PDB file of C-alpha atoms in Angstrom:
ATOM      1  CA  MET K  25      28.580  51.516 -38.617  1.00 35.00           C
ATOM      2  CA  THR K  26      30.056  52.189 -35.204  1.00 40.00           C
ATOM      3  CA  SER K  27      28.461  51.849 -32.036  1.00 42.00           C
ATOM      4  CA  GLN K  28      29.534  52.749 -28.194  1.00 45.00           C
ATOM      5  CA  ALA K  29      28.400  51.662 -24.832  1.00 49.00           C
ATOM      6  CA  THR K  30      28.036  54.480 -22.075  1.00 58.00           C
ATOM      7  CA  GLU K  31      29.074  54.052 -18.195  1.00 67.00           C
ATOM      8  CA  ILE K  32      26.509  54.050 -15.565  1.00 74.00           C
ATOM      9  CA  PHE K  33      28.271  55.553 -12.498  1.00 76.00           C
ATOM     10  CA  GLU K  34      28.056  54.122  -9.065  1.00 79.00           C
ATOM     11  CA  SER K  35      28.964  56.503  -6.612  1.00 79.00           C
ATOM     12  CA  TYR K  36      29.603  53.826  -3.992  1.00 83.00           C
ATOM     13  CA  VAL K  37      29.808  50.060  -3.748  1.00 84.00           C
ATOM     14  CA  SER K  38      30.507  47.339  -1.246  1.00 85.00           C
ATOM     15  CA  ALA K  39      32.990  44.330  -1.391  1.00 84.00           C
ATOM     16  CA  ARG K  40      30.121  42.350  -0.154  1.00 88.00           C
ATOM     17  CA  GLY K  41      28.125  43.644  -2.524  1.00 88.00           C
ATOM     18  CA  LEU K  42      29.973  43.678  -5.437  1.00 85.00           C
ATOM     19  CA  GLY K  43      30.831  39.981  -4.864  1.00 87.00           C
ATOM     20  CA  MET K  44      26.894  39.391  -5.011  1.00 90.00           C
ATOM     21  CA  GLY K  45      27.121  41.721  -8.536  1.00 89.00           C
ATOM     22  CA  ASN K  46      25.958  44.240  -6.588  1.00 90.00           C
ATOM     23  CA  ALA K  47      22.474  42.820  -6.359  1.00 94.00           C
ATOM     24  CA  PHE K  48      22.513  43.453  -2.490  1.00 94.00           C
ATOM     25  CA  SER K  49      19.299  45.762  -1.784  1.00 96.00           C
ATOM     26  CA  THR K  50      17.402  43.368  -0.111  1.00 96.00           C
ATOM     27  CA  VAL K  51      20.246  41.230   1.459  1.00 95.00           C
ATOM     28  CA  VAL K  52      22.483  44.023   3.354  1.00 95.00           C
ATOM     29  CA  ASP K  53      22.505  44.212   6.988  1.00 94.00           C
ATOM     30  CA  ASP K  54      25.048  46.205   8.379  1.00 94.00           C
ATOM     31  CA  LYS K  55      26.256  49.956   7.931  1.00 94.00           C
ATOM     32  CA  ASP K  56      26.379  49.727   4.249  1.00 95.00           C
ATOM     33  CA  ALA K  57      22.304  50.167   4.413  1.00 96.00           C
ATOM     34  CA  LEU K  58      23.310  53.633   4.276  1.00 96.00           C
ATOM     35  CA  PHE K  59      24.404  53.414   0.915  1.00 95.00           C
ATOM     36  CA  TYR K  60      22.487  50.328  -0.653  1.00 96.00           C
ATOM     37  CA  ASN K  61      18.857  50.538   1.459  1.00 97.00           C
ATOM     38  CA  PRO K  62      18.196  52.679   4.524  1.00 97.00           C
ATOM     39  CA  ALA K  63      15.481  50.354   5.681  1.00 97.00           C
ATOM     40  CA  ALA K  64      18.118  47.350   6.414  1.00 97.00           C
ATOM     41  CA  LEU K  65      19.654  49.780   9.041  1.00 97.00           C
ATOM     42  CA  ASP K  66      16.935  47.809  11.092  1.00 97.00           C
ATOM     43  CA  ARG K  67      18.430  44.318  10.231  1.00 95.00           C
ATOM     44  CA  ILE K  68      21.566  45.519  12.596  1.00 96.00           C
ATOM     45  CA  ARG K  69      22.242  43.718  15.608  1.00 94.00           C
ATOM     46  CA  GLY K  70      24.571  45.003  18.284  1.00 94.00           C
ATOM     47  CA  PHE K  71      26.578  47.950  18.196  1.00 96.00           C
ATOM     48  CA  HIS K  72      29.480  48.437  15.823  1.00 96.00           C
ATOM     49  CA  ILE K  73      32.410  50.679  15.109  1.00 96.00           C
ATOM     50  CA  THR K  74      34.377  50.585  11.562  1.00 93.00           C
ATOM     51  CA  VAL K  75      37.688  52.027  11.704  1.00 92.00           C
ATOM     52  CA  LEU K  76      38.837  50.978   8.120  1.00 85.00           C
ATOM     53  CA  ASP K  77      36.913  49.257   5.334  1.00 86.00           C
ATOM     54  CA  PRO K  78      39.267  49.966   2.500  1.00 85.00           C
ATOM     55  CA  THR K  79      38.219  48.804  -1.079  1.00 83.00           C
ATOM     56  CA  VAL K  80      40.951  49.077  -3.999  1.00 78.00           C
ATOM     57  CA  GLY K  81      39.554  47.781  -7.765  1.00 75.00           C
ATOM     58  CA  THR K  82      40.391  47.914 -10.996  1.00 71.00           C
ATOM     59  CA  ASP K  83      39.845  46.562 -14.671  1.00 64.00           C
ATOM     60  CA  ALA K  84      43.347  46.829 -15.820  1.00 58.00           C
ATOM     61  CA  LEU K  85      45.898  44.366 -15.693  1.00 54.00           C
ATOM     62  CA  ASN K  86      48.573  45.768 -13.373  1.00 53.00           C
ATOM     63  CA  ALA K  87      46.617  47.362 -10.500  1.00 49.00           C
ATOM     64  CA  TYR K  88      49.165  48.518  -8.361  1.00 52.00           C
ATOM     65  CA  THR K  89      50.784  50.706 -11.350  1.00 57.00           C
ATOM     66  CA  THR K  90      47.258  52.161 -12.791  1.00 54.00           C
ATOM     67  CA  TYR K  91      46.449  53.195  -9.321  1.00 50.00           C
ATOM     68  CA  GLN K  92      50.135  54.723  -8.571  1.00 55.00           C
ATOM     69  CA  SER K  93      49.711  56.565 -12.072  1.00 54.00           C
ATOM     70  CA  ALA K  94      46.334  57.410 -11.335  1.00 51.00           C
ATOM     71  CA  ILE K  95      46.882  59.277  -7.940  1.00 51.00           C
ATOM     72  CA  GLY K  96      50.151  61.313  -9.215  1.00 53.00           C
ATOM     73  CA  ALA K  97      50.121  64.032 -11.769  1.00 51.00           C
ATOM     74  CA  ASN K  98      50.494  61.818 -14.935  1.00 54.00           C
ATOM     75  CA  TYR K  99      46.947  61.571 -16.266  1.00 59.00           C
ATOM     76  CA  ALA K 100      47.808  62.422 -19.633  1.00 60.00           C
ATOM     77  CA  SER K 101      50.753  60.045 -20.245  1.00 61.00           C
ATOM     78  CA  LEU K 102      48.599  57.233 -18.845  1.00 60.00           C
ATOM     79  CA  ILE K 103      45.747  57.823 -21.066  1.00 61.00           C
ATOM     80  CA  HIS K 104      47.904  57.921 -24.266  1.00 60.00           C
ATOM     81  CA  SER K 105      49.440  54.401 -23.144  1.00 61.00           C
ATOM     82  CA  PHE K 106      45.985  52.980 -22.615  1.00 61.00           C
ATOM     83  CA  PHE K 107      44.438  53.844 -26.544  1.00 62.00           C
ATOM     84  CA  GLY K 108      41.897  51.443 -27.489  1.00 62.00           C
ATOM     85  CA  LYS K 109      41.233  50.340 -23.528  1.00 65.00           C
ATOM     86  CA  GLN K 110      38.724  50.658 -21.276  1.00 70.00           C
ATOM     87  CA  VAL K 111      40.262  51.768 -17.766  1.00 72.00           C
ATOM     88  CA  TRP K 112      38.584  52.083 -14.320  1.00 77.00           C
ATOM     89  CA  VAL K 113      40.499  52.498 -11.105  1.00 78.00           C
ATOM     90  CA  GLY K 114      38.107  52.565  -7.793  1.00 83.00           C
ATOM     91  CA  VAL K 115      39.324  53.154  -4.433  1.00 86.00           C
ATOM     92  CA  GLN K 116      37.477  54.110  -1.366  1.00 90.00           C
ATOM     93  CA  ASP K 117      37.342  54.134   2.563  1.00 91.00           C
ATOM     94  CA  SER K 118      34.787  54.578   5.084  1.00 92.00           C
ATOM     95  CA  LEU K 119      34.520  55.399   8.886  1.00 94.00           C
ATOM     96  CA  SER K 120      31.440  54.237  10.674  1.00 96.00           C
ATOM     97  CA  VAL K 121      29.279  53.720  13.945  1.00 97.00           C
ATOM     98  CA  SER K 122      26.086  51.173  13.533  1.00 96.00           C
ATOM     99  CA  MET K 123      23.569  50.083  15.776  1.00 96.00           C
ATOM    100  CA  THR K 124      20.011  49.032  15.428  1.00 95.00           C
ATOM    101  CA  ASP K 125      17.730  51.737  13.398  1.00 96.00           C
ATOM    102  CA  PHE K 126      20.496  53.964  12.932  1.00 97.00           C
ATOM    103  CA  ALA K 127      24.044  54.289  11.872  1.00 97.00           C
ATOM    104  CA  VAL K 128      26.453  57.341  10.720  1.00 97.00           C
ATOM    105  CA  ALA K 129      29.469  57.326   8.565  1.00 96.00           C
ATOM    106  CA  GLY K 130      31.901  58.829   7.051  1.00 96.00           C
ATOM    107  CA  TYR K 131      33.899  57.753   3.540  1.00 94.00           C
ATOM    108  CA  ASP K 132      36.448  58.940   1.052  1.00 94.00           C
ATOM    109  CA  SER K 133      35.375  57.597  -2.714  1.00 92.00           C
ATOM    110  CA  PHE K 134      37.739  58.219  -5.547  1.00 89.00           C
ATOM    111  CA  ASN K 135      36.381  56.909  -9.376  1.00 86.00           C
ATOM    112  CA  LEU K 136      38.734  57.114 -12.510  1.00 80.00           C
ATOM    113  CA  SER K 137      37.715  55.724 -15.773  1.00 78.00           C
ATOM    114  CA  PHE K 138      38.716  56.665 -19.223  1.00 72.00           C
ATOM    115  CA  ASN K 139      38.113  55.247 -22.695  1.00 70.00           C
ATOM    116  CA  LEU K 140      39.957  56.597 -25.646  1.00 61.00           C
ATOM    117  CA  HIS K 141      38.752  55.341 -28.824  1.00 59.00           C
ATOM    118  CA  ASP K 142      38.148  55.454 -32.677  1.00 56.00           C
ATOM    119  CA  PRO K 143      41.823  55.443 -33.946  1.00 55.00           C
ATOM    120  CA  ALA K 144      40.659  57.225 -36.980  1.00 54.00           C
ATOM    121  CA  TYR K 145      39.007  60.051 -35.218  1.00 55.00           C
ATOM    122  CA  ALA K 146      39.853  59.760 -31.580  1.00 61.00           C
ATOM    123  CA  ASN K 147      37.618  60.686 -28.872  1.00 69.00           C
ATOM    124  CA  LEU K 148      38.254  60.747 -25.003  1.00 69.00           C
ATOM    125  CA  ASN K 149      35.586  59.935 -22.419  1.00 74.00           C
ATOM    126  CA  PHE K 150      37.183  60.892 -19.186  1.00 76.00           C
ATOM    127  CA  ASN K 151      35.617  60.870 -15.730  1.00 82.00           C
ATOM    128  CA  VAL K 152      37.455  61.269 -12.504  1.00 83.00           C
ATOM    129  CA  THR K 153      35.243  62.091  -9.420  1.00 89.00           C
ATOM    130  CA  ASN K 154      36.732  62.199  -5.639  1.00 90.00           C
ATOM    131  CA  ASP K 155      33.100  62.189  -2.931  1.00 93.00           C
ATOM    132  CA  VAL K 156      34.133  63.103   0.789  1.00 95.00           C
ATOM    133  CA  GLY K 157      30.928  62.905   2.569  1.00 95.00           C
ATOM    134  CA  ILE K 158      29.096  61.868   5.656  1.00 97.00           C
ATOM    135  CA  VAL K 159      25.631  60.117   5.861  1.00 97.00           C
ATOM    136  CA  PHE K 160      23.151  59.445   8.619  1.00 97.00           C
ATOM    137  CA  GLY K 161      20.511  57.161   8.553  1.00 98.00           C
ATOM    138  CA  THR K 162      17.566  55.780  10.443  1.00 98.00           C
ATOM    139  CA  ALA K 163      15.067  52.960  10.167  1.00 97.00           C
ATOM    140  CA  VAL K 164      11.739  51.490  12.148  1.00 97.00           C
ATOM    141  CA  SER K 165       9.499  48.370  11.700  1.00 96.00           C
ATOM    142  CA  LEU K 166       6.214  49.456  10.768  1.00 94.00           C
ATOM    143  CA  MET K 167       4.689  45.595  11.169  1.00 90.00           C
ATOM    144  CA  PRO K 168       4.968  42.684  13.584  1.00 89.00           C
ATOM    145  CA  SER K 169       7.929  40.508  12.862  1.00 89.00           C
ATOM    146  CA  ASP K 170       9.629  42.951  10.912  1.00 91.00           C
ATOM    147  CA  ALA K 171       7.369  42.137   7.914  1.00 94.00           C
ATOM    148  CA  LEU K 172       7.648  45.830   6.888  1.00 97.00           C
ATOM    149  CA  ARG K 173      10.515  48.654   7.594  1.00 97.00           C
ATOM    150  CA  VAL K 174      11.246  51.961   6.216  1.00 98.00           C
ATOM    151  CA  GLY K 175      14.292  54.171   6.457  1.00 98.00           C
ATOM    152  CA  LEU K 176      15.736  57.487   5.289  1.00 98.00           C
ATOM    153  CA  ALA K 177      19.454  58.500   4.749  1.00 98.00           C
ATOM    154  CA  VAL K 178      20.520  62.452   4.458  1.00 98.00           C
ATOM    155  CA  LYS K 179      23.854  63.281   3.455  1.00 97.00           C
ATOM    156  CA  ARG K 180      26.837  65.818   2.817  1.00 97.00           C
ATOM    157  CA  ILE K 181      28.914  65.131  -0.117  1.00 95.00           C
ATOM    158  CA  THR K 182      31.783  67.398  -1.265  1.00 93.00           C
ATOM    159  CA  ARG K 183      32.854  66.022  -4.725  1.00 91.00           C
ATOM    160  CA  TYR K 184      35.767  66.763  -6.725  1.00 88.00           C
ATOM    161  CA  GLY K 185      36.263  66.499 -10.544  1.00 85.00           C
ATOM    162  CA  GLY K 186      34.089  65.701 -13.465  1.00 82.00           C
ATOM    163  CA  ARG K 187      33.562  63.900 -17.003  1.00 79.00           C
ATOM    164  CA  VAL K 188      33.961  65.539 -20.109  1.00 74.00           C
ATOM    165  CA  ALA K 189      34.577  63.851 -23.779  1.00 72.00           C
ATOM    166  CA  PHE K 190      37.862  65.118 -25.608  1.00 69.00           C
ATOM    167  CA  GLY K 191      38.160  65.493 -29.386  1.00 66.00           C
ATOM    168  CA  PRO K 192      40.606  65.133 -31.808  1.00 63.00           C
ATOM    169  CA  SER K 193      41.891  68.485 -31.786  1.00 60.00           C
ATOM    170  CA  THR K 194      42.107  68.245 -28.045  1.00 61.00           C
ATOM    171  CA  LEU K 195      43.870  65.325 -27.879  1.00 59.00           C
ATOM    172  CA  ALA K 196      46.382  65.998 -30.214  1.00 60.00           C
ATOM    173  CA  THR K 197      47.904  68.579 -27.222  1.00 63.00           C
ATOM    174  CA  LEU K 198      46.537  67.131 -23.913  1.00 63.00           C
ATOM    175  CA  SER K 199      48.256  67.943 -20.909  1.00 63.00           C
ATOM    176  CA  ASN K 200      48.197  67.271 -17.677  1.00 65.00           C
ATOM    177  CA  ALA K 201      47.468  70.859 -16.989  1.00 68.00           C
ATOM    178  CA  GLN K 202      44.037  70.609 -18.750  1.00 65.00           C
ATOM    179  CA  LEU K 203      43.090  67.400 -16.598  1.00 68.00           C
ATOM    180  CA  THR K 204      44.292  69.053 -13.724  1.00 69.00           C
ATOM    181  CA  ALA K 205      42.087  71.959 -14.110  1.00 69.00           C
ATOM    182  CA  LEU K 206      39.034  69.254 -14.510  1.00 69.00           C
ATOM    183  CA  ILE K 207      39.904  67.367 -11.395  1.00 70.00           C
ATOM    184  CA  ASN K 208      40.404  70.748  -9.189  1.00 74.00           C
ATOM    185  CA  ASN K 209      36.639  71.231  -9.925  1.00 80.00           C
ATOM    186  CA  SER K 210      34.462  71.074  -6.638  1.00 85.00           C
ATOM    187  CA  GLY K 211      31.419  71.525  -5.393  1.00 89.00           C
ATOM    188  CA  THR K 212      29.436  70.448  -1.881  1.00 92.00           C
ATOM    189  CA  GLY K 213      25.711  69.236  -2.257  1.00 93.00           C
ATOM    190  CA  TYR K 214      23.115  67.645   0.002  1.00 96.00           C
ATOM    191  CA  GLY K 215      21.383  64.567  -0.832  1.00 96.00           C
ATOM    192  CA  ALA K 216      18.705  62.136   0.752  1.00 97.00           C
ATOM    193  CA  ASP K 217      17.301  58.282   0.051  1.00 97.00           C
ATOM    194  CA  ALA K 218      14.418  56.122   1.149  1.00 98.00           C
ATOM    195  CA  GLY K 219      13.938  52.785   1.480  1.00 97.00           C
ATOM    196  CA  MET K 220      11.520  49.631   2.225  1.00 98.00           C
ATOM    197  CA  LEU K 221      11.760  46.466   2.707  1.00 97.00           C
ATOM    198  CA  LEU K 222       9.008  43.594   2.778  1.00 97.00           C
ATOM    199  CA  GLU K 223       9.523  40.176   3.811  1.00 95.00           C
ATOM    200  CA  LEU K 224       6.684  37.926   3.228  1.00 94.00           C
ATOM    201  CA  PRO K 225       6.198  35.117   6.342  1.00 90.00           C
ATOM    202  CA  ALA K 226       7.168  31.724   4.525  1.00 89.00           C
ATOM    203  CA  SER K 227      10.332  29.461   5.210  1.00 89.00           C
ATOM    204  CA  VAL K 228      12.325  30.859   2.505  1.00 92.00           C
ATOM    205  CA  LYS K 229      11.714  34.241   3.603  1.00 92.00           C
ATOM    206  CA  PRO K 230      11.076  35.999  -0.058  1.00 96.00           C
ATOM    207  CA  THR K 231      12.117  39.745   0.747  1.00 96.00           C
ATOM    208  CA  PHE K 232      10.979  42.275  -1.714  1.00 98.00           C
ATOM    209  CA  SER K 233      12.595  46.110  -1.623  1.00 97.00           C
ATOM    210  CA  LEU K 234      12.323  49.335  -3.060  1.00 98.00           C
ATOM    211  CA  VAL K 235      14.899  51.780  -2.690  1.00 97.00           C
ATOM    212  CA  TRP K 236      14.994  55.750  -4.385  1.00 97.00           C
ATOM    213  CA  HIS K 237      18.473  57.213  -4.025  1.00 96.00           C
ATOM    214  CA  ASP K 238      19.287  60.971  -4.175  1.00 95.00           C
ATOM    215  CA  ILE K 239      15.637  61.850  -4.534  1.00 95.00           C
ATOM    216  CA  GLY K 240      15.488  64.454  -7.064  1.00 91.00           C
ATOM    217  CA  GLU K 241      19.057  64.365  -7.791  1.00 91.00           C
ATOM    218  CA  THR K 242      22.103  65.395  -5.413  1.00 92.00           C
ATOM    219  CA  PHE K 243      23.572  68.708  -7.121  1.00 91.00           C
ATOM    220  CA  PHE K 244      26.679  70.352  -6.542  1.00 89.00           C
ATOM    221  CA  ASN K 245      27.092  73.600  -5.859  1.00 84.00           C
ATOM    222  CA  VAL K 246      29.672  75.818  -7.447  1.00 72.00           C
ATOM    223  CA  GLY K 247      32.894  76.697  -5.968  1.00 58.00           C
ATOM    224  CA  ALA K 248      35.300  79.643  -6.543  1.00 55.00           C
ATOM    225  CA  GLY K 249      37.087  79.068 -10.095  1.00 54.00           C
ATOM    226  CA  SER K 250      34.529  75.946 -10.604  1.00 56.00           C
ATOM    227  CA  THR K 251      31.922  74.809 -13.123  1.00 68.00           C
ATOM    228  CA  GLY K 252      30.511  72.397 -10.724  1.00 74.00           C
ATOM    229  CA  PRO K 253      30.992  68.870 -10.620  1.00 86.00           C
ATOM    230  CA  PRO K 254      28.190  66.271 -12.641  1.00 86.00           C
ATOM    231  CA  PRO K 255      25.330  65.499 -10.109  1.00 89.00           C
ATOM    232  CA  ILE K 256      24.650  62.441  -8.676  1.00 91.00           C
ATOM    233  CA  GLU K 257      21.414  61.523 -10.421  1.00 90.00           C
ATOM    234  CA  ASN K 258      18.021  59.978  -8.626  1.00 92.00           C
ATOM    235  CA  GLU K 259      18.274  56.138  -8.983  1.00 94.00           C
ATOM    236  CA  LEU K 260      15.212  54.043  -8.091  1.00 96.00           C
ATOM    237  CA  VAL K 261      16.022  50.327  -7.452  1.00 96.00           C
ATOM    238  CA  PHE K 262      13.357  47.110  -7.687  1.00 97.00           C
ATOM    239  CA  GLY K 263      15.089  44.554  -5.853  1.00 97.00           C
ATOM    240  CA  TYR K 264      14.150  40.313  -4.743  1.00 97.00           C
ATOM    241  CA  SER K 265      15.817  38.078  -2.721  1.00 96.00           C
ATOM    242  CA  MET K 266      15.142  34.855  -0.690  1.00 95.00           C
ATOM    243  CA  ARG K 267      16.882  32.431   1.518  1.00 93.00           C
ATOM    244  CA  TRP K 268      16.864  28.524   1.927  1.00 91.00           C
ATOM    245  CA  SER K 269      18.689  27.895   5.327  1.00 87.00           C
ATOM    246  CA  LEU K 270      19.980  24.736   5.641  1.00 87.00           C
ATOM    247  CA  PRO K 271      22.189  22.689   8.575  1.00 87.00           C
ATOM    248  CA  GLU K 272      24.865  24.859   8.713  1.00 88.00           C
ATOM    249  CA  ILE K 273      24.317  26.733   5.572  1.00 92.00           C
ATOM    250  CA  SER K 274      22.123  29.125   3.963  1.00 91.00           C
ATOM    251  CA  ILE K 275      22.056  30.155   0.316  1.00 94.00           C
ATOM    252  CA  THR K 276      20.692  33.343  -0.580  1.00 94.00           C
ATOM    253  CA  PRO K 277      19.844  34.132  -4.646  1.00 95.00           C
ATOM    254  CA  ALA K 278      19.044  37.965  -5.221  1.00 96.00           C
ATOM    255  CA  VAL K 279      18.349  40.236  -7.784  1.00 96.00           C
ATOM    256  CA  ASP K 280      18.429  43.932  -8.753  1.00 96.00           C
ATOM    257  CA  PHE K 281      16.436  45.990 -10.884  1.00 96.00           C
ATOM    258  CA  LYS K 282      18.590  49.199 -10.908  1.00 94.00           C
ATOM    259  CA  HIS K 283      18.276  52.496 -12.723  1.00 92.00           C
ATOM    260  CA  ILE K 284      14.909  52.019 -13.767  1.00 92.00           C
ATOM    261  CA  THR K 285      13.919  55.148 -15.416  1.00 89.00           C
ATOM    262  CA  MET K 286      17.191  54.962 -17.504  1.00 87.00           C
ATOM    263  CA  TRP K 287      15.018  53.787 -20.546  1.00 85.00           C
ATOM    264  CA  ASN K 288      17.618  54.611 -22.531  1.00 86.00           C
ATOM    265  CA  GLU K 289      19.981  52.293 -21.385  1.00 84.00           C
ATOM    266  CA  GLU K 290      19.740  48.541 -22.217  1.00 87.00           C
ATOM    267  CA  PHE K 291      18.099  46.392 -19.822  1.00 86.00           C
ATOM    268  CA  GLY K 292      20.950  44.059 -19.180  1.00 86.00           C
ATOM    269  CA  LYS K 293      23.253  46.664 -17.811  1.00 87.00           C
ATOM    270  CA  ARG K 294      20.381  47.766 -15.667  1.00 91.00           C
ATOM    271  CA  VAL K 295      19.575  43.670 -14.036  1.00 93.00           C
ATOM    272  CA  HIS K 296      22.187  42.617 -11.366  1.00 93.00           C
ATOM    273  CA  LEU K 297      22.073  38.736 -10.166  1.00 95.00           C
ATOM    274  CA  GLY K 298      23.987  37.534  -7.156  1.00 93.00           C
ATOM    275  CA  LEU K 299      24.049  34.561  -4.790  1.00 93.00           C
ATOM    276  CA  GLU K 300      25.786  34.320  -1.604  1.00 92.00           C
ATOM    277  CA  VAL K 301      26.293  31.025   0.156  1.00 91.00           C
TER     278      VAL K 301
END
């Protein structure tokens, strides 16, 4: 008997958020609220311009070599060289302007992942997406002492790429042309996120969040010669955090229960825990 885990795809991640295990919906307090919880835009103080905010990551042993292969034209040879391994490469950057209750950002997020498995009956799960988007967000405080905040973000995304499973017959003759056709797949879509933050009046600041990402799913239209990229599925996130403030230091444990409606996914894949000091 064999078993295989499926991948839950994230369209945008923050380096600080990843440092907290991606348990970030109650903690975020900067322009990344556009992507994690738009209600947190009400936490921003002052006026900020971010010109360069790159994030590069991989789970391969040689990050630079993998990245160079991923952005070149050697997809077929790259895949065959990683037989039996799960590979992920992610590159993103953003440009943003943010202030109290409002932010706008343009971003480019590239993700490549594949898993070539089962030597007896080889199969390939291949994912490559590149999202180029612009997102606007606003928030407001509805109760004294900012106890309750709500926010909304709207976005326009052009997505390139797709997700496909290749069987043994296809893998035997896998070529760059087949993968290039998938990569050139493109479409444009519009989406919206809504969020809330509830902070109770206590010394440790217990904070709850509820976020609905990509309300009703974000679908992409079909371009000329394109079959249409995969949509961004809607996602419900419930979060909780508290903060202990000590002299010269604060400690913030947090938990996010993500993808609440993905009933078929393992519980452990949807729970994120983090600690910020």
